[in-house]
Amino acid sequence: MLFNPVFLWTDMLLWLLLVSVAFYIWRVRQREHLLQPWRRLLRSRSGVASAVVLLAFVAVGVFDSLHFRLPLEKQGNGAETHYSPEVLSVFDLMVGPLRKQVEKTYSAPFAVQLYTKETIELPGGKQVRDYPRLKYGGAHLREPVREQAGDIAVTALQGGVYAFFLCGGLTVALALWLARRRGISPGEAWTMIRHGRDEIPWRTLLTTIGLLILFGCLATVFSAKYHIFGTDKVGQDVFYLSLKSIRTGLMIGTLTTLVMLPFALLLGIMAGYFRGWVDDVIQYTYTTLSSIPGVLLIAAAVLILQVYMDNNQELFDTVAARADLRLLFLCVILGITSWTGLCRLLRGETLKVREMEFIQAATAFGVGHFRIIARHILPNVMHIVLISIVLDFSALVLAEAVLSYVGVGVDPSMQSWGNMINGARLEMAREPMVWWSLLAAFVFMFVLVLSANLFSDRVRDAFDPRVR
Amino acid sequence: MINYIIRRILYAIPILIGVNLLTFALFFVVNTPDNMARIHLGVKHVTPEAIAKWKHERGYDKPLMWNGAAQGAKQVSDTIFFEKSVGMFAFDFGRSDEGRDIAHDIKTRMWPSLAIALPVFMVGLAINITFAMLMAFFRATYIDFSGVVLCVAMMSISGLFYIIGGQYLVSKLLHLTPISGFDAGSNALKFIILPVVIGVIGGIGSGARWYRTIFLEETGRDYVRTARAKGLSELSVLFSHVLKNAMIPILTGAVVVIPLLFMGSLISESFFGIPGLGSYTIDAINAQDFAIVRAMVFLGSVLYIIGLILTDISYTLVDPRIRLE
């Protein structure tokens, strides 16, 4: 075998989520009344722009969720193939050199020298203390001081040209496609795009994609030669770490709500529909859970998991499997703390819906409880589920960083923005300051959370019947 | 009203028992006291005697929930669950796993926490409401739009960034306040200013935006139209009519957190080295001191329930139409 696939728990859940999203899209496409709010969403400029950025993040996360292990060199003929303990993802292969170009320790963005001084042996046998050159960052330059500015300009130009051609091609393709679809000439289609005369804001769409392409091209051409966000303490490329952290952030943001969704739906609807003692029991459960301060419950649960893992180390064959289980557990426990809010909302909405005429009609016709819930109540409370999934997402991404700082977040071996911030915090006092991994983590988080916030605003506007 | 409050307090008891059961399950059933002892004494080379001694000193050597060996009521009372829970209800938190008196620690550490949390809450509330009123006053103009954009952007910045950025800018570059630390009495002021300012700034984004929605919802009501029709100026409509009516939704969110102010803020306290309850909890988490974490969980739940009751009472004060029955 060329590789040994590794199925991590969170990977499988993510794929399950993608399959259900695909199923949902297929279902929505056939039903006009379900399609309506999405149309409204796609007509707003901030909705389109944030959706594009979110999709770019999701793409990175999805490629980063196909894991495998490469075989080690064979020991002899016929010997069993052994696989490396290092778990890689498809994304690691795509960004190959970024992962492998490891320096010795810190180096600033675009630096050609290490952050710390070392004793270097000159060819003549003399020893000096100076900043040594980096192994990979700017290694192609002979005289960095003189050549670097020119090299950066040339490389930026190169990236810009690539981006220009890609964007141009994309615009032409869009204009041709629109022209065919609307039965107008390509010139008219171009004018329509440029002046934003269509229902769908094509201009915003193109600008956002264009900016993403520009950033992507620049990052590609530069990271082949430099460490664009510098390197961290063990010399890993910070840009690579930030990209890898996207998966962690997305997992925390989506799986958390997903894991607890069945419980929240079932209990919330049951409490609202059956009322009486069922309602009392369920209300008691969620009041108890929500009266425990969230961070403390998470801290307690994660501490306990850690003790359990320390005592049962034989259960995990790779570090990644161990880190993955901790991530999943963190999602579950975060879900337990945030589940109560959704449950309360669903209960309230069900209480309202169950008094409506169509439910009374269904009851009068002798439809069973289960069918009433599944056919009549569930579709009428789904907008609440969707809104709360999107609303919770950004808060959860931010919470990950805080929890990792407290020491009850994801596994320290897992790349995440929280771990990056936590690691960089200890170097704040150094002179000159090591600021790049902090800044990279904050910038990536900011972009993801900002687009998630804008998107969730639009989702709420489109789906909440009260807002209309 | 008194009846209602008494009923609410009685209703809190089963919830607190539930909280206790849950934390008990988390701390003792998933992890046996043996495991805890091993963690504290070091995983390797621990004699069974050392574990037994550790457990005995902390009262962890009894059966978990049911003592089959004892007689009568002792079957229930002579267990870990009963002893640890009953103490909690009397606010006797016992000793930490390191042997310190938790109740005394909480009493001394409560004040630094309050010194930070109370100003953050008060100033934050005032500033958020002011900004929200401004945006509501200039609604549907560019001022309102850019205000909302600013709020969303500020919401999207991690709280850690405000703290780290603020420390770097104010303390390291400008040398206006010390980076971290705390002092007793009036000397504490210079240590308090920065965390308070950062706490307020960090909360503006979500707070002002939330209050703006509330104000806008109120401005769409009939009584606002009536007030305008009477010829009142927009400013007096906003201040004397909308603000009063918006107090109910504002109180829902605000009053419930007042008791929790005692708990302090986990993150900013540990960044600024303030010896409050927040950093107490973080230290306990890092030292895996289960007794302290358990006490803090219980205390947090009690304060939350007090907050809920206070919210209900404050409703009747703000809106005379609401009667608590």
Coordinates of C-alpha atoms in Angstrom, one line a residue, chain B residues 95-310:
Chain B
R95 CA -9.7 22.3 52.7
S96 CA -8.1 22.3 49.3
D97 CA -6.1 19.2 48.3
E98 CA -3.1 21.2 49.3
G99 CA -4.5 21.7 52.8
R100 CA -5.5 25.4 52.6
D101 CA -8.8 26.6 53.9
I102 CA -11.0 27.3 50.8
A103 CA -13.6 29.5 52.6
H104 CA -10.9 31.8 53.9
D105 CA -9.2 32.0 50.5
I106 CA -12.5 32.8 48.8
K107 CA -13.3 35.6 51.4
T108 CA -9.9 37.3 50.9
R109 CA -9.8 36.9 47.1
M110 CA -13.3 38.1 46.5
W111 CA -12.4 41.8 47.0
P112 CA -9.8 42.1 44.3
S113 CA -12.2 40.4 41.9
L114 CA -15.0 42.8 42.7
A115 CA -12.6 45.8 42.4
I116 CA -12.2 44.9 38.7
A117 CA -15.5 43.3 37.9
L118 CA -17.8 46.0 39.4
P119 CA -16.3 49.0 37.6
V120 CA -16.2 47.0 34.3
F121 CA -19.9 46.2 34.7
M122 CA -21.0 49.7 35.7
V123 CA -18.9 51.7 33.2
G124 CA -19.5 49.1 30.5
L125 CA -23.2 49.3 31.0
A126 CA -23.2 53.1 30.9
I127 CA -21.0 53.3 27.8
N128 CA -22.8 50.5 25.9
I129 CA -26.2 52.2 26.5
T130 CA -24.8 55.6 25.5
F131 CA -23.4 54.2 22.2
A132 CA -26.6 52.3 21.5
M133 CA -28.7 55.4 22.1
L134 CA -26.5 57.4 19.8
M135 CA -26.9 54.7 17.1
A136 CA -30.6 54.6 17.6
F137 CA -30.9 58.4 17.5
F138 CA -29.0 58.5 14.1
R139 CA -30.7 55.3 12.9
A140 CA -30.6 54.6 9.1
T141 CA -27.8 57.1 8.6
Y142 CA -24.2 56.6 7.9
I143 CA -23.4 57.2 11.6
D144 CA -25.6 54.3 12.5
F145 CA -24.2 52.1 9.7
S146 CA -20.5 52.8 10.6
G147 CA -21.4 52.2 14.3
V148 CA -22.8 48.8 13.5
V149 CA -19.8 47.9 11.3
L150 CA -17.4 49.0 14.1
C151 CA -19.4 46.9 16.6
V152 CA -19.2 43.8 14.4
A153 CA -15.5 44.3 13.9
M154 CA -14.9 44.8 17.6
M155 CA -17.0 41.7 18.4
S156 CA -14.8 39.7 16.0
I157 CA -11.6 40.5 17.8
S158 CA -10.5 37.9 20.3
G159 CA -10.6 39.0 24.0
L160 CA -7.1 37.9 24.3
F161 CA -6.0 40.5 21.7
Y162 CA -7.5 43.3 23.7
I163 CA -5.6 42.2 26.8
I164 CA -2.3 41.5 25.1
G165 CA -2.5 44.6 22.9
G166 CA -3.5 46.8 25.7
Q167 CA -0.7 45.6 28.0
Y168 CA 1.8 46.1 25.2
L169 CA 0.6 49.6 24.2
V170 CA -0.2 51.1 27.6
S171 CA 2.3 49.5 29.8
K172 CA 5.2 48.6 27.7
L173 CA 5.3 51.4 25.1
L174 CA 3.7 54.3 27.0
H175 CA 4.7 53.2 30.6
L176 CA 1.4 54.6 31.9
T177 CA 0.4 51.7 34.2
P178 CA 2.3 48.7 35.5
I179 CA 1.9 45.6 33.4
S180 CA 0.5 43.4 36.1
G181 CA 0.2 43.1 39.9
F182 CA -2.0 44.2 42.7
D183 CA -1.7 46.2 45.9
A184 CA -3.9 46.8 48.9
G185 CA -5.9 50.0 49.6
S186 CA -5.7 53.0 47.4
N187 CA -2.4 51.9 45.8
A188 CA -4.5 49.3 44.0
L189 CA -5.9 52.1 41.7
K190 CA -3.0 52.1 39.3
F191 CA -3.2 48.4 38.9
I192 CA -7.0 48.4 38.4
I193 CA -7.3 51.1 35.6
L194 CA -5.9 49.1 32.7
P195 CA -7.9 45.9 33.3
V196 CA -11.1 47.9 33.7
V197 CA -10.5 49.9 30.5
I198 CA -9.7 46.8 28.6
G199 CA -12.7 44.9 30.0
V200 CA -15.0 47.8 29.0
I201 CA -13.5 48.1 25.5
G202 CA -13.7 44.4 25.0
G203 CA -17.4 44.4 25.8
I204 CA -18.5 47.4 23.7
G205 CA -18.9 45.5 20.4
S206 CA -21.5 42.9 21.4
G207 CA -23.1 45.1 24.2
A208 CA -23.8 48.2 22.2
R209 CA -25.1 46.2 19.2
W210 CA -27.4 44.2 21.4
Y211 CA -28.8 47.4 23.1
R212 CA -29.2 49.0 19.8
T213 CA -31.5 46.2 18.6
I214 CA -33.5 46.6 21.8
F215 CA -33.9 50.4 21.3
L216 CA -34.8 50.0 17.6
E217 CA -37.4 47.4 18.5
E218 CA -38.9 49.9 21.0
T219 CA -38.9 52.8 18.6
G220 CA -41.2 50.9 16.3
R221 CA -43.9 50.7 18.9
D222 CA -47.2 52.7 18.9
Y223 CA -46.5 54.7 22.1
V224 CA -43.4 56.2 20.3
R225 CA -45.6 57.3 17.4
T226 CA -48.0 58.8 19.9
A227 CA -45.2 60.7 21.7
R228 CA -43.9 62.1 18.4
A229 CA -47.5 63.0 17.4
K230 CA -47.8 65.0 20.6
G231 CA -44.8 67.1 19.3
L232 CA -42.1 65.8 21.6
S233 CA -38.6 66.2 20.3
E234 CA -36.8 63.0 19.2
L235 CA -34.3 63.4 22.0
S236 CA -37.0 63.5 24.7
V237 CA -38.8 60.6 23.1
L238 CA -35.6 58.6 23.2
F239 CA -34.7 59.4 26.8
S240 CA -38.0 59.6 28.6
H241 CA -40.0 57.0 26.8
V242 CA -37.8 54.5 24.9
L243 CA -35.1 54.2 27.5
K244 CA -37.6 53.5 30.3
N245 CA -39.4 50.8 28.3
A246 CA -36.2 49.3 27.1
M247 CA -35.1 48.7 30.7
I248 CA -36.9 45.4 30.9
P249 CA -34.9 43.5 28.2
I250 CA -31.7 45.3 29.4
L251 CA -32.3 44.2 32.9
T252 CA -32.8 40.6 31.8
G253 CA -29.3 40.5 30.6
A254 CA -27.6 42.7 33.1
V255 CA -29.0 41.7 36.5
V256 CA -28.3 38.0 36.1
V257 CA -24.6 38.7 35.9
I258 CA -24.4 40.9 39.0
P259 CA -23.9 38.1 41.5
L260 CA -21.4 36.4 39.2
L261 CA -19.2 39.5 39.4
F262 CA -17.9 37.9 42.6
M263 CA -16.4 35.2 40.5
G264 CA -14.2 37.7 38.7
S265 CA -12.8 37.2 35.2
L266 CA -10.7 34.1 34.7
I267 CA -8.7 35.5 31.8
S268 CA -8.0 39.1 32.6
E269 CA -7.2 38.3 36.3
S270 CA -4.6 35.8 35.3
F271 CA -3.1 38.1 32.7
F272 CA -2.9 41.1 35.1
G273 CA -1.8 39.0 38.0
I274 CA -4.7 40.1 40.2
P275 CA -5.2 37.8 43.2
G276 CA -8.9 37.4 42.7
L277 CA -11.2 34.4 42.4
G278 CA -10.7 34.1 38.7
S279 CA -7.0 33.5 38.9
Y280 CA -7.7 31.3 42.0
T281 CA -9.7 29.1 39.8
I282 CA -7.2 29.0 37.0
D283 CA -4.4 28.2 39.4
A284 CA -6.6 25.4 40.8
I285 CA -7.3 24.0 37.3
N286 CA -3.6 24.1 36.5
A287 CA -2.6 22.4 39.8
Q288 CA -5.5 19.9 39.3
D289 CA -6.9 20.8 42.8
F290 CA -10.3 19.2 42.6
A291 CA -11.5 20.5 45.9
I292 CA -11.2 24.1 44.9
V293 CA -12.7 23.6 41.4
R294 CA -15.6 21.8 43.0
A295 CA -16.2 24.6 45.5
M296 CA -16.0 27.2 42.7
V297 CA -18.5 25.3 40.6
F298 CA -21.0 25.2 43.5
L299 CA -20.4 28.9 44.4
G300 CA -20.9 29.8 40.7
S301 CA -24.2 27.9 40.5
V302 CA -25.5 29.5 43.7
L303 CA -24.7 33.0 42.5
Y304 CA -26.3 32.3 39.1
I305 CA -29.5 31.2 40.8
I306 CA -29.4 34.3 43.0
G307 CA -29.0 36.3 39.8
L308 CA -32.2 34.7 38.3
I309 CA -34.2 35.6 41.4
L310 CA -32.8 39.1 41.4

